[in-house]
Amino acid sequence: MSAPIRPTGPDYLVTPMRRAARMDHGFYDWRDTHGAAHLEFGGGVKLGIWVQLAAEWFPMDTTGQPFLPLGAPHRPWPDSQVYTQRDYGLRIGIYRLLDALAARGLEASLFLNARVASRYPELMRHVLASGHDIVAAGLDMGAIHHEGLSEADERAMIAEALEILAGYGIAPSAWHSPGWSQSSRTPALLSQAGITAMADWCNDEVPYDFATGQGSIVALPNLIELTDKEMIGRSKARLHEYEAAILRAARRLLAEAEQSGSGRILPLHVTSWLMGQPYRIAGFERLLDALAAMPGAGFVTVPQIRAATTTLA
């Protein structure tokens, strides 16, 4: 019998900490949902609805290294069709999302690429006046954090993003990496830069402590499967299917929160160039209304999530 064919590929496919234990890294110990952090939102809220508005800028010359994030220009230069549709989201679509929230008196977290701030000053004035929570979302959607970067280069990327935001008086405590991608050094570098929470890992519905080797950071829950980019952009779900999936998730999480006695979080991650389209914005508005009417559910942002976390596992 011939020897098995072993896959070959770039070094970033290697898992250097592969071991017999359950985890292949030293960031946190394995646990299940019964060992999760305890969430107490107060006011009868068992399910925190965390609205995340993605404000993303895709450079036209995105290199694709180490991968093209979902939504990036991908056709031969210049991919004006994709580039301008993403630009539409930052000039038009995002205002529909912000207006929908304002009409209902709701707060959200803006997942903001720093270069959006420098390229769209009018949007920044509007966002700052709205009072929404700001989550630093890297430099732009072409500046991917990955293992192939040097530590110095990655540190400089984080510092530049935070410096741009500081120029607008923004000092975010939370971070979200472009393309949901990190290197093994990213959490430590974020902690060194003063970031205390991140929303890149998709493995929980409550926050948990994340050991970086350079101090602790809190991993905030996120669900990539329920984002509009994943469901509508990639999987081509119809709007009513997307709405139904969000509401099914909310009902299940609320039931589990009531059963366990500890709160849960449902991230509602929406993208300006997708959900801000004129034929989709009504779906976002319907979701906000349905979730607001759900007994036991309430809208939260990063400060409220951190305040509600009474015990970290």
PDB file of C-alpha atoms in Angstrom:
ATOM      1  CA  MET A   1       0.000   0.000   0.000  1.00  0.00           C
ATOM      2  CA  SER A   2       1.403   3.390  -0.954  1.00  0.00           C
ATOM      3  CA  ALA A   3       2.172   6.003   1.683  1.00  0.00           C
ATOM      4  CA  PRO A   4      -0.551   8.607   2.223  1.00  0.00           C
ATOM      5  CA  ILE A   5      -0.166  11.865   0.334  1.00  0.00           C
ATOM      6  CA  ARG A   6       0.618  14.655   2.756  1.00  0.00           C
ATOM      7  CA  PRO A   7      -0.730  18.103   1.920  1.00  0.00           C
ATOM      8  CA  THR A   8       1.801  20.783   1.135  1.00  0.00           C
ATOM      9  CA  GLY A   9       1.356  24.510   1.331  1.00  0.00           C
ATOM     10  CA  PRO A  10       2.568  27.754   2.827  1.00  0.00           C
ATOM     11  CA  ASP A  11       3.854  27.885   6.356  1.00  0.00           C
ATOM     12  CA  TYR A  12       0.718  29.574   7.666  1.00  0.00           C
ATOM     13  CA  LEU A  13      -1.137  26.260   7.300  1.00  0.00           C
ATOM     14  CA  VAL A  14       1.131  24.704   9.939  1.00  0.00           C
ATOM     15  CA  THR A  15      -0.248  24.488  13.487  1.00  0.00           C
ATOM     16  CA  PRO A  16       2.884  24.643  15.663  1.00  0.00           C
ATOM     17  CA  MET A  17       1.018  23.992  18.927  1.00  0.00           C
ATOM     18  CA  ARG A  18      -0.766  20.831  17.730  1.00  0.00           C
ATOM     19  CA  ARG A  19      -1.081  18.582  20.755  1.00  0.00           C
ATOM     20  CA  ALA A  20      -3.214  15.869  22.284  1.00  0.00           C
ATOM     21  CA  ALA A  21      -5.092  18.230  24.581  1.00  0.00           C
ATOM     22  CA  ARG A  22      -8.330  19.815  23.410  1.00  0.00           C
ATOM     23  CA  MET A  23      -6.883  23.228  22.506  1.00  0.00           C
ATOM     24  CA  ASP A  24      -4.094  23.955  20.018  1.00  0.00           C
ATOM     25  CA  HIS A  25      -3.124  27.280  21.574  1.00  0.00           C
ATOM     26  CA  GLY A  26      -2.513  28.822  24.973  1.00  0.00           C
ATOM     27  CA  PHE A  27      -5.075  31.613  24.807  1.00  0.00           C
ATOM     28  CA  TYR A  28      -7.735  29.977  26.995  1.00  0.00           C
ATOM     29  CA  ASP A  29      -8.656  26.609  28.466  1.00  0.00           C
ATOM     30  CA  TRP A  30     -11.380  24.482  26.982  1.00  0.00           C
ATOM     31  CA  ARG A  31     -14.834  24.831  28.506  1.00  0.00           C
ATOM     32  CA  ASP A  32     -18.421  24.319  27.457  1.00  0.00           C
ATOM     33  CA  THR A  33     -21.431  26.594  27.718  1.00  0.00           C
ATOM     34  CA  HIS A  34     -22.028  25.542  31.327  1.00  0.00           C
ATOM     35  CA  GLY A  35     -18.683  27.018  32.348  1.00  0.00           C
ATOM     36  CA  ALA A  36     -19.316  30.308  30.548  1.00  0.00           C
ATOM     37  CA  ALA A  37     -19.157  33.783  31.999  1.00  0.00           C
ATOM     38  CA  HIS A  38     -22.256  34.938  33.829  1.00  0.00           C
ATOM     39  CA  LEU A  39     -24.119  37.853  32.278  1.00  0.00           C
ATOM     40  CA  GLU A  40     -26.484  40.084  34.260  1.00  0.00           C
ATOM     41  CA  PHE A  41     -27.866  42.899  32.119  1.00  0.00           C
ATOM     42  CA  GLY A  42     -30.482  43.973  34.651  1.00  0.00           C
ATOM     43  CA  GLY A  43     -33.919  45.389  33.971  1.00  0.00           C
ATOM     44  CA  GLY A  44     -35.278  41.983  33.026  1.00  0.00           C
ATOM     45  CA  VAL A  45     -33.001  41.722  29.966  1.00  0.00           C
ATOM     46  CA  LYS A  46     -31.806  38.175  29.309  1.00  0.00           C
ATOM     47  CA  LEU A  47     -30.745  38.562  25.692  1.00  0.00           C
ATOM     48  CA  GLY A  48     -28.495  41.422  24.654  1.00  0.00           C
ATOM     49  CA  ILE A  49     -28.945  42.448  21.011  1.00  0.00           C
ATOM     50  CA  TRP A  50     -25.597  43.851  19.892  1.00  0.00           C
ATOM     51  CA  VAL A  51     -26.054  45.833  16.655  1.00  0.00           C
ATOM     52  CA  GLN A  52     -22.768  46.063  14.737  1.00  0.00           C
ATOM     53  CA  LEU A  53     -22.657  48.496  11.797  1.00  0.00           C
ATOM     54  CA  ALA A  54     -19.739  47.612   9.516  1.00  0.00           C
ATOM     55  CA  ALA A  55     -18.197  50.766   8.007  1.00  0.00           C
ATOM     56  CA  GLU A  56     -15.638  49.270   5.620  1.00  0.00           C
ATOM     57  CA  TRP A  57     -13.347  50.744   2.981  1.00  0.00           C
ATOM     58  CA  PHE A  58     -12.049  48.374   0.297  1.00  0.00           C
ATOM     59  CA  PRO A  59      -9.012  49.736  -1.607  1.00  0.00           C
ATOM     60  CA  MET A  60      -9.349  49.245  -5.345  1.00  0.00           C
ATOM     61  CA  ASP A  61      -5.878  47.684  -5.380  1.00  0.00           C
ATOM     62  CA  THR A  62      -6.552  45.128  -2.621  1.00  0.00           C
ATOM     63  CA  THR A  63      -3.718  42.633  -3.035  1.00  0.00           C
ATOM     64  CA  GLY A  64      -5.418  39.456  -1.899  1.00  0.00           C
ATOM     65  CA  GLN A  65      -2.559  38.663   0.483  1.00  0.00           C
ATOM     66  CA  PRO A  66      -3.031  36.343   2.244  1.00  0.00           C
ATOM     67  CA  PHE A  67      -6.656  36.225   1.015  1.00  0.00           C
ATOM     68  CA  LEU A  68      -9.351  38.448  -0.432  1.00  0.00           C
ATOM     69  CA  PRO A  69     -11.874  39.345   2.275  1.00  0.00           C
ATOM     70  CA  LEU A  70     -15.511  38.865   1.390  1.00  0.00           C
ATOM     71  CA  GLY A  71     -16.668  41.919  -0.551  1.00  0.00           C
ATOM     72  CA  ALA A  72     -13.260  43.022  -1.873  1.00  0.00           C
ATOM     73  CA  PRO A  73     -12.727  44.068  -5.521  1.00  0.00           C
ATOM     74  CA  HIS A  74     -11.734  40.855  -7.274  1.00  0.00           C
ATOM     75  CA  ARG A  75     -11.943  41.465 -11.026  1.00  0.00           C
ATOM     76  CA  PRO A  76      -9.167  42.806 -13.278  1.00  0.00           C
ATOM     77  CA  TRP A  77      -8.039  46.357 -12.513  1.00  0.00           C
ATOM     78  CA  PRO A  78      -9.863  48.633 -12.133  1.00  0.00           C
ATOM     79  CA  ASP A  79     -12.833  46.827 -10.630  1.00  0.00           C
ATOM     80  CA  SER A  80     -14.998  49.938 -10.642  1.00  0.00           C
ATOM     81  CA  GLN A  81     -18.273  48.030 -10.316  1.00  0.00           C
ATOM     82  CA  VAL A  82     -17.384  46.471  -6.957  1.00  0.00           C
ATOM     83  CA  TYR A  83     -15.430  49.492  -5.695  1.00  0.00           C
ATOM     84  CA  THR A  84     -18.214  51.971  -6.346  1.00  0.00           C
ATOM     85  CA  GLN A  85     -20.892  49.709  -4.874  1.00  0.00           C
ATOM     86  CA  ARG A  86     -18.902  49.540  -1.635  1.00  0.00           C
ATOM     87  CA  ASP A  87     -18.478  53.329  -1.804  1.00  0.00           C
ATOM     88  CA  TYR A  88     -22.266  53.595  -2.117  1.00  0.00           C
ATOM     89  CA  GLY A  89     -22.540  51.990   1.292  1.00  0.00           C
ATOM     90  CA  LEU A  90     -20.440  54.702   2.931  1.00  0.00           C
ATOM     91  CA  ARG A  91     -22.077  57.629   1.150  1.00  0.00           C
ATOM     92  CA  ILE A  92     -25.708  56.503   1.131  1.00  0.00           C
ATOM     93  CA  GLY A  93     -26.465  53.113   2.646  1.00  0.00           C
ATOM     94  CA  ILE A  94     -24.999  53.727   6.076  1.00  0.00           C
ATOM     95  CA  TYR A  95     -27.183  56.790   6.580  1.00  0.00           C
ATOM     96  CA  ARG A  96     -30.271  54.604   6.126  1.00  0.00           C
ATOM     97  CA  LEU A  97     -28.997  52.277   8.854  1.00  0.00           C
ATOM     98  CA  LEU A  98     -28.193  55.175  11.165  1.00  0.00           C
ATOM     99  CA  ASP A  99     -31.585  56.776  10.489  1.00  0.00           C
ATOM    100  CA  ALA A 100     -33.361  53.507  11.306  1.00  0.00           C
ATOM    101  CA  LEU A 101     -31.578  53.354  14.666  1.00  0.00           C
ATOM    102  CA  ALA A 102     -32.186  57.035  15.416  1.00  0.00           C
ATOM    103  CA  ALA A 103     -35.894  56.720  14.684  1.00  0.00           C
ATOM    104  CA  ARG A 104     -36.088  54.056  17.390  1.00  0.00           C
ATOM    105  CA  GLY A 105     -33.708  55.657  19.868  1.00  0.00           C
ATOM    106  CA  LEU A 106     -31.322  52.707  19.659  1.00  0.00           C
ATOM    107  CA  GLU A 107     -27.546  52.606  20.090  1.00  0.00           C
ATOM    108  CA  ALA A 108     -25.179  50.489  18.021  1.00  0.00           C
ATOM    109  CA  SER A 109     -21.471  49.778  17.745  1.00  0.00           C
ATOM    110  CA  LEU A 110     -19.847  51.115  14.588  1.00  0.00           C
ATOM    111  CA  PHE A 111     -17.155  48.700  13.393  1.00  0.00           C
ATOM    112  CA  LEU A 112     -15.052  51.395  11.779  1.00  0.00           C
ATOM    113  CA  ASN A 113     -12.084  50.998   9.434  1.00  0.00           C
ATOM    114  CA  ALA A 114      -9.782  53.889  10.382  1.00  0.00           C
ATOM    115  CA  ARG A 115      -9.358  54.960   6.766  1.00  0.00           C
ATOM    116  CA  VAL A 116     -13.104  55.459   6.502  1.00  0.00           C
ATOM    117  CA  ALA A 117     -12.630  58.253   9.037  1.00  0.00           C
ATOM    118  CA  SER A 118      -9.992  59.995   6.935  1.00  0.00           C
ATOM    119  CA  ARG A 119     -11.743  59.479   3.570  1.00  0.00           C
ATOM    120  CA  TYR A 120     -15.337  60.282   4.603  1.00  0.00           C
ATOM    121  CA  PRO A 121     -15.166  63.305   6.960  1.00  0.00           C
ATOM    122  CA  GLU A 122     -18.861  64.150   6.555  1.00  0.00           C
ATOM    123  CA  LEU A 123     -19.799  60.628   7.659  1.00  0.00           C
ATOM    124  CA  MET A 124     -17.507  60.968  10.649  1.00  0.00           C
ATOM    125  CA  ARG A 125     -19.176  64.199  11.726  1.00  0.00           C
ATOM    126  CA  HIS A 126     -22.552  62.453  11.514  1.00  0.00           C
ATOM    127  CA  VAL A 127     -21.327  59.395  13.445  1.00  0.00           C
ATOM    128  CA  LEU A 128     -19.719  61.447  16.208  1.00  0.00           C
ATOM    129  CA  ALA A 129     -22.889  63.495  16.600  1.00  0.00           C
ATOM    130  CA  SER A 130     -24.975  60.313  16.843  1.00  0.00           C
ATOM    131  CA  GLY A 131     -23.096  59.101  19.921  1.00  0.00           C
ATOM    132  CA  HIS A 132     -22.774  55.483  18.794  1.00  0.00           C
ATOM    133  CA  ASP A 133     -20.087  53.264  20.302  1.00  0.00           C
ATOM    134  CA  ILE A 134     -16.943  52.972  18.101  1.00  0.00           C
ATOM    135  CA  VAL A 135     -15.087  49.684  17.650  1.00  0.00           C
ATOM    136  CA  ALA A 136     -11.729  50.052  15.890  1.00  0.00           C
ATOM    137  CA  ALA A 137     -11.831  47.784  12.823  1.00  0.00           C
ATOM    138  CA  GLY A 138      -8.262  48.044  11.603  1.00  0.00           C
ATOM    139  CA  LEU A 139      -6.964  50.278   8.835  1.00  0.00           C
ATOM    140  CA  ASP A 140      -9.064  49.092   5.880  1.00  0.00           C
ATOM    141  CA  MET A 141     -10.291  45.875   4.301  1.00  0.00           C
ATOM    142  CA  GLY A 142      -7.030  45.403   2.419  1.00  0.00           C
ATOM    143  CA  ALA A 143      -4.890  45.589   5.584  1.00  0.00           C
ATOM    144  CA  ILE A 144      -5.283  42.000   6.770  1.00  0.00           C
ATOM    145  CA  HIS A 145      -3.653  40.748   9.968  1.00  0.00           C
ATOM    146  CA  HIS A 146      -2.002  37.379   9.323  1.00  0.00           C
ATOM    147  CA  GLU A 147       0.953  35.238  10.305  1.00  0.00           C
ATOM    148  CA  GLY A 148       3.021  36.342   7.324  1.00  0.00           C
ATOM    149  CA  LEU A 149       3.370  39.877   8.711  1.00  0.00           C
ATOM    150  CA  SER A 150       6.371  40.792  10.815  1.00  0.00           C
ATOM    151  CA  GLU A 151       5.597  41.756  14.391  1.00  0.00           C
ATOM    152  CA  ALA A 152       6.857  45.266  13.700  1.00  0.00           C
ATOM    153  CA  ASP A 153       4.610  45.685  10.660  1.00  0.00           C
ATOM    154  CA  GLU A 154       1.530  44.423  12.487  1.00  0.00           C
ATOM    155  CA  ARG A 155       2.238  46.639  15.491  1.00  0.00           C
ATOM    156  CA  ALA A 156       2.556  49.615  13.141  1.00  0.00           C
ATOM    157  CA  MET A 157      -0.789  48.790  11.479  1.00  0.00           C
ATOM    158  CA  ILE A 158      -2.562  48.763  14.835  1.00  0.00           C
ATOM    159  CA  ALA A 159      -0.830  51.971  15.939  1.00  0.00           C
ATOM    160  CA  GLU A 160      -1.726  53.776  12.702  1.00  0.00           C
ATOM    161  CA  ALA A 161      -5.389  52.770  12.940  1.00  0.00           C
ATOM    162  CA  LEU A 162      -5.644  53.991  16.528  1.00  0.00           C
ATOM    163  CA  GLU A 163      -3.750  57.187  15.704  1.00  0.00           C
ATOM    164  CA  ILE A 164      -6.174  58.065  12.906  1.00  0.00           C
ATOM    165  CA  LEU A 165      -9.145  57.552  15.219  1.00  0.00           C
ATOM    166  CA  ALA A 166      -7.456  59.547  17.987  1.00  0.00           C
ATOM    167  CA  GLY A 167      -7.341  62.477  15.572  1.00  0.00           C
ATOM    168  CA  TYR A 168     -11.152  62.501  15.762  1.00  0.00           C
ATOM    169  CA  GLY A 169     -11.164  62.272  19.541  1.00  0.00           C
ATOM    170  CA  ILE A 170     -11.984  58.539  19.451  1.00  0.00           C
ATOM    171  CA  ALA A 171     -10.239  56.226  21.930  1.00  0.00           C
ATOM    172  CA  PRO A 172     -11.874  52.819  21.349  1.00  0.00           C
ATOM    173  CA  SER A 173     -11.531  50.074  23.929  1.00  0.00           C
ATOM    174  CA  ALA A 174     -12.616  47.301  21.526  1.00  0.00           C
ATOM    175  CA  TRP A 175     -11.202  45.989  18.234  1.00  0.00           C
ATOM    176  CA  HIS A 176     -12.400  43.978  15.229  1.00  0.00           C
ATOM    177  CA  SER A 177      -9.821  42.829  12.671  1.00  0.00           C
ATOM    178  CA  PRO A 178     -10.503  43.282   8.937  1.00  0.00           C
ATOM    179  CA  GLY A 179     -11.757  40.034   7.426  1.00  0.00           C
ATOM    180  CA  TRP A 180     -12.079  38.588  10.963  1.00  0.00           C
ATOM    181  CA  SER A 181      -8.401  37.596  10.604  1.00  0.00           C
ATOM    182  CA  GLN A 182      -5.661  37.589  13.234  1.00  0.00           C
ATOM    183  CA  SER A 183      -2.093  36.417  13.520  1.00  0.00           C
ATOM    184  CA  SER A 184      -0.975  34.542  16.613  1.00  0.00           C
ATOM    185  CA  ARG A 185       0.477  37.869  17.820  1.00  0.00           C
ATOM    186  CA  THR A 186      -2.580  40.077  17.256  1.00  0.00           C
ATOM    187  CA  PRO A 187      -4.209  39.710  20.711  1.00  0.00           C
ATOM    188  CA  ALA A 188      -0.925  40.538  22.499  1.00  0.00           C
ATOM    189  CA  LEU A 189      -0.278  43.525  20.247  1.00  0.00           C
ATOM    190  CA  LEU A 190      -3.802  44.805  20.836  1.00  0.00           C
ATOM    191  CA  SER A 191      -3.359  44.466  24.583  1.00  0.00           C
ATOM    192  CA  GLN A 192      -0.058  46.349  24.408  1.00  0.00           C
ATOM    193  CA  ALA A 193      -1.809  49.115  22.468  1.00  0.00           C
ATOM    194  CA  GLY A 194      -4.389  49.575  25.225  1.00  0.00           C
ATOM    195  CA  ILE A 195      -7.259  47.615  23.649  1.00  0.00           C
ATOM    196  CA  THR A 196      -9.173  45.675  26.312  1.00  0.00           C
ATOM    197  CA  ALA A 197     -11.720  43.756  24.199  1.00  0.00           C
ATOM    198  CA  MET A 198     -11.845  42.190  20.735  1.00  0.00           C
ATOM    199  CA  ALA A 199     -14.602  40.740  18.569  1.00  0.00           C
ATOM    200  CA  ASP A 200     -12.764  38.432  16.163  1.00  0.00           C
ATOM    201  CA  TRP A 201     -13.349  34.944  17.522  1.00  0.00           C
ATOM    202  CA  CYS A 202     -16.630  33.218  16.637  1.00  0.00           C
ATOM    203  CA  ASN A 203     -16.710  30.547  19.330  1.00  0.00           C
ATOM    204  CA  ASP A 204     -19.058  31.776  22.048  1.00  0.00           C
ATOM    205  CA  GLU A 205     -22.232  33.645  22.956  1.00  0.00           C
ATOM    206  CA  VAL A 206     -20.811  35.287  26.095  1.00  0.00           C
ATOM    207  CA  PRO A 207     -17.524  37.135  26.731  1.00  0.00           C
ATOM    208  CA  TYR A 208     -14.496  35.302  28.116  1.00  0.00           C
ATOM    209  CA  ASP A 209     -10.961  36.098  29.270  1.00  0.00           C
ATOM    210  CA  PHE A 210      -8.294  35.652  26.621  1.00  0.00           C
ATOM    211  CA  ALA A 211      -4.667  35.276  27.777  1.00  0.00           C
ATOM    212  CA  THR A 212      -2.291  37.038  25.385  1.00  0.00           C
ATOM    213  CA  GLY A 213       1.015  36.622  27.183  1.00  0.00           C
ATOM    214  CA  GLN A 214       1.101  40.425  27.383  1.00  0.00           C
ATOM    215  CA  GLY A 215      -1.893  40.877  29.625  1.00  0.00           C
ATOM    216  CA  SER A 216      -5.495  39.777  29.370  1.00  0.00           C
ATOM    217  CA  ILE A 217      -8.055  40.861  26.801  1.00  0.00           C
ATOM    218  CA  VAL A 218     -11.770  40.048  26.714  1.00  0.00           C
ATOM    219  CA  ALA A 219     -13.078  38.141  23.706  1.00  0.00           C
ATOM    220  CA  LEU A 220     -16.526  39.466  22.851  1.00  0.00           C
ATOM    221  CA  PRO A 221     -19.013  37.061  21.259  1.00  0.00           C
ATOM    222  CA  ASN A 222     -19.514  37.245  17.526  1.00  0.00           C
ATOM    223  CA  LEU A 223     -21.334  35.042  15.008  1.00  0.00           C
ATOM    224  CA  ILE A 224     -20.064  35.209  11.453  1.00  0.00           C
ATOM    225  CA  GLU A 225     -22.748  32.796  10.236  1.00  0.00           C
ATOM    226  CA  LEU A 226     -25.492  35.345  10.942  1.00  0.00           C
ATOM    227  CA  THR A 227     -23.843  38.347   9.273  1.00  0.00           C
ATOM    228  CA  ASP A 228     -25.523  39.789   6.214  1.00  0.00           C
ATOM    229  CA  LYS A 229     -22.284  39.305   4.255  1.00  0.00           C
ATOM    230  CA  GLU A 230     -22.248  35.589   5.009  1.00  0.00           C
ATOM    231  CA  MET A 231     -25.971  34.931   4.590  1.00  0.00           C
ATOM    232  CA  ILE A 232     -26.971  37.370   1.850  1.00  0.00           C
ATOM    233  CA  GLY A 233     -23.622  38.154   0.214  1.00  0.00           C
ATOM    234  CA  ARG A 234     -22.087  34.689   0.132  1.00  0.00           C
ATOM    235  CA  SER A 235     -24.972  32.251   0.598  1.00  0.00           C
ATOM    236  CA  LYS A 236     -27.495  34.338  -1.389  1.00  0.00           C
ATOM    237  CA  ALA A 237     -30.244  34.024   1.195  1.00  0.00           C
ATOM    238  CA  ARG A 238     -33.379  35.992   0.434  1.00  0.00           C
ATOM    239  CA  LEU A 239     -34.186  38.889   2.711  1.00  0.00           C
ATOM    240  CA  HIS A 240     -37.088  37.118   4.403  1.00  0.00           C
ATOM    241  CA  GLU A 241     -34.871  34.072   5.019  1.00  0.00           C
ATOM    242  CA  TYR A 242     -32.242  36.261   6.630  1.00  0.00           C
ATOM    243  CA  GLU A 243     -34.808  37.967   8.858  1.00  0.00           C
ATOM    244  CA  ALA A 244     -36.305  34.619   9.885  1.00  0.00           C
ATOM    245  CA  ALA A 245     -32.869  33.213  10.783  1.00  0.00           C
ATOM    246  CA  ILE A 246     -32.067  36.176  13.043  1.00  0.00           C
ATOM    247  CA  LEU A 247     -35.398  35.859  14.847  1.00  0.00           C
ATOM    248  CA  ARG A 248     -35.032  32.074  15.251  1.00  0.00           C
ATOM    249  CA  ALA A 249     -31.604  32.636  16.788  1.00  0.00           C
ATOM    250  CA  ALA A 250     -33.001  35.308  19.122  1.00  0.00           C
ATOM    251  CA  ARG A 251     -35.804  33.060  20.343  1.00  0.00           C
ATOM    252  CA  ARG A 252     -33.471  30.117  20.987  1.00  0.00           C
ATOM    253  CA  LEU A 253     -30.839  32.207  22.764  1.00  0.00           C
ATOM    254  CA  LEU A 254     -33.488  33.866  24.899  1.00  0.00           C
ATOM    255  CA  ALA A 255     -34.906  30.471  25.904  1.00  0.00           C
ATOM    256  CA  GLU A 256     -31.428  29.198  26.784  1.00  0.00           C
ATOM    257  CA  ALA A 257     -30.703  32.343  28.793  1.00  0.00           C
ATOM    258  CA  GLU A 258     -33.905  31.909  30.776  1.00  0.00           C
ATOM    259  CA  GLN A 259     -33.165  28.235  31.370  1.00  0.00           C
ATOM    260  CA  SER A 260     -29.559  28.772  32.469  1.00  0.00           C
ATOM    261  CA  GLY A 261     -30.135  31.927  34.492  1.00  0.00           C
ATOM    262  CA  SER A 262     -27.333  33.698  32.631  1.00  0.00           C
ATOM    263  CA  GLY A 263     -27.715  36.164  29.773  1.00  0.00           C
ATOM    264  CA  ARG A 264     -26.735  35.616  26.158  1.00  0.00           C
ATOM    265  CA  ILE A 265     -25.689  37.965  23.365  1.00  0.00           C
ATOM    266  CA  LEU A 266     -26.959  38.027  19.780  1.00  0.00           C
ATOM    267  CA  PRO A 267     -24.717  40.057  17.458  1.00  0.00           C
ATOM    268  CA  LEU A 268     -26.582  41.712  14.579  1.00  0.00           C
ATOM    269  CA  HIS A 269     -23.752  42.491  12.152  1.00  0.00           C
ATOM    270  CA  VAL A 270     -24.946  44.488   9.147  1.00  0.00           C
ATOM    271  CA  THR A 271     -22.980  46.001   6.275  1.00  0.00           C
ATOM    272  CA  SER A 272     -23.774  49.386   4.782  1.00  0.00           C
ATOM    273  CA  TRP A 273     -23.373  48.318   1.151  1.00  0.00           C
ATOM    274  CA  LEU A 274     -25.658  45.300   1.650  1.00  0.00           C
ATOM    275  CA  MET A 275     -28.346  46.107   4.217  1.00  0.00           C
ATOM    276  CA  GLY A 276     -28.307  49.811   3.352  1.00  0.00           C
ATOM    277  CA  GLN A 277     -29.728  49.141  -0.108  1.00  0.00           C
ATOM    278  CA  PRO A 278     -33.176  50.707  -0.673  1.00  0.00           C
ATOM    279  CA  TYR A 279     -34.833  47.323  -1.142  1.00  0.00           C
ATOM    280  CA  ARG A 280     -33.252  45.788   1.993  1.00  0.00           C
ATOM    281  CA  ILE A 281     -33.425  48.568   4.580  1.00  0.00           C
ATOM    282  CA  ALA A 282     -37.033  47.691   5.419  1.00  0.00           C
ATOM    283  CA  GLY A 283     -35.795  44.251   6.486  1.00  0.00           C
ATOM    284  CA  PHE A 284     -33.376  45.853   8.929  1.00  0.00           C
ATOM    285  CA  GLU A 285     -36.166  48.065  10.270  1.00  0.00           C
ATOM    286  CA  ARG A 286     -38.481  45.063  10.684  1.00  0.00           C
ATOM    287  CA  LEU A 287     -35.754  43.211  12.591  1.00  0.00           C
ATOM    288  CA  LEU A 288     -35.179  46.127  14.947  1.00  0.00           C
ATOM    289  CA  ASP A 289     -38.906  46.370  15.656  1.00  0.00           C
ATOM    290  CA  ALA A 290     -39.355  42.633  16.162  1.00  0.00           C
ATOM    291  CA  LEU A 291     -36.343  42.348  18.477  1.00  0.00           C
ATOM    292  CA  ALA A 292     -37.383  45.425  20.456  1.00  0.00           C
ATOM    293  CA  ALA A 293     -40.821  43.883  20.988  1.00  0.00           C
ATOM    294  CA  MET A 294     -39.386  40.574  22.249  1.00  0.00           C
ATOM    295  CA  PRO A 295     -39.858  40.263  26.046  1.00  0.00           C
ATOM    296  CA  GLY A 296     -36.522  39.712  27.751  1.00  0.00           C
ATOM    297  CA  ALA A 297     -34.453  41.206  24.907  1.00  0.00           C
ATOM    298  CA  GLY A 298     -32.667  44.551  24.986  1.00  0.00           C
ATOM    299  CA  PHE A 299     -30.137  46.412  22.856  1.00  0.00           C
ATOM    300  CA  VAL A 300     -26.559  46.641  24.168  1.00  0.00           C
ATOM    301  CA  THR A 301     -23.183  48.068  23.159  1.00  0.00           C
ATOM    302  CA  VAL A 302     -19.643  47.232  24.290  1.00  0.00           C
ATOM    303  CA  PRO A 303     -19.747  49.184  27.598  1.00  0.00           C
ATOM    304  CA  GLN A 304     -23.013  47.503  28.584  1.00  0.00           C
ATOM    305  CA  ILE A 305     -21.675  44.054  27.682  1.00  0.00           C
ATOM    306  CA  ARG A 306     -18.567  44.636  29.782  1.00  0.00           C
ATOM    307  CA  ALA A 307     -20.612  45.929  32.713  1.00  0.00           C
ATOM    308  CA  ALA A 308     -22.945  42.907  32.549  1.00  0.00           C
ATOM    309  CA  THR A 309     -20.136  40.346  32.686  1.00  0.00           C
ATOM    310  CA  THR A 310     -19.945  39.452  36.360  1.00  0.00           C
ATOM    311  CA  THR A 311     -17.632  36.428  36.143  1.00  0.00           C
ATOM    312  CA  LEU A 312     -15.144  35.556  33.429  1.00  0.00           C
ATOM    313  CA  ALA A 313     -14.211  31.882  33.019  1.00  0.00           C
TER     314      ALA A 313
END
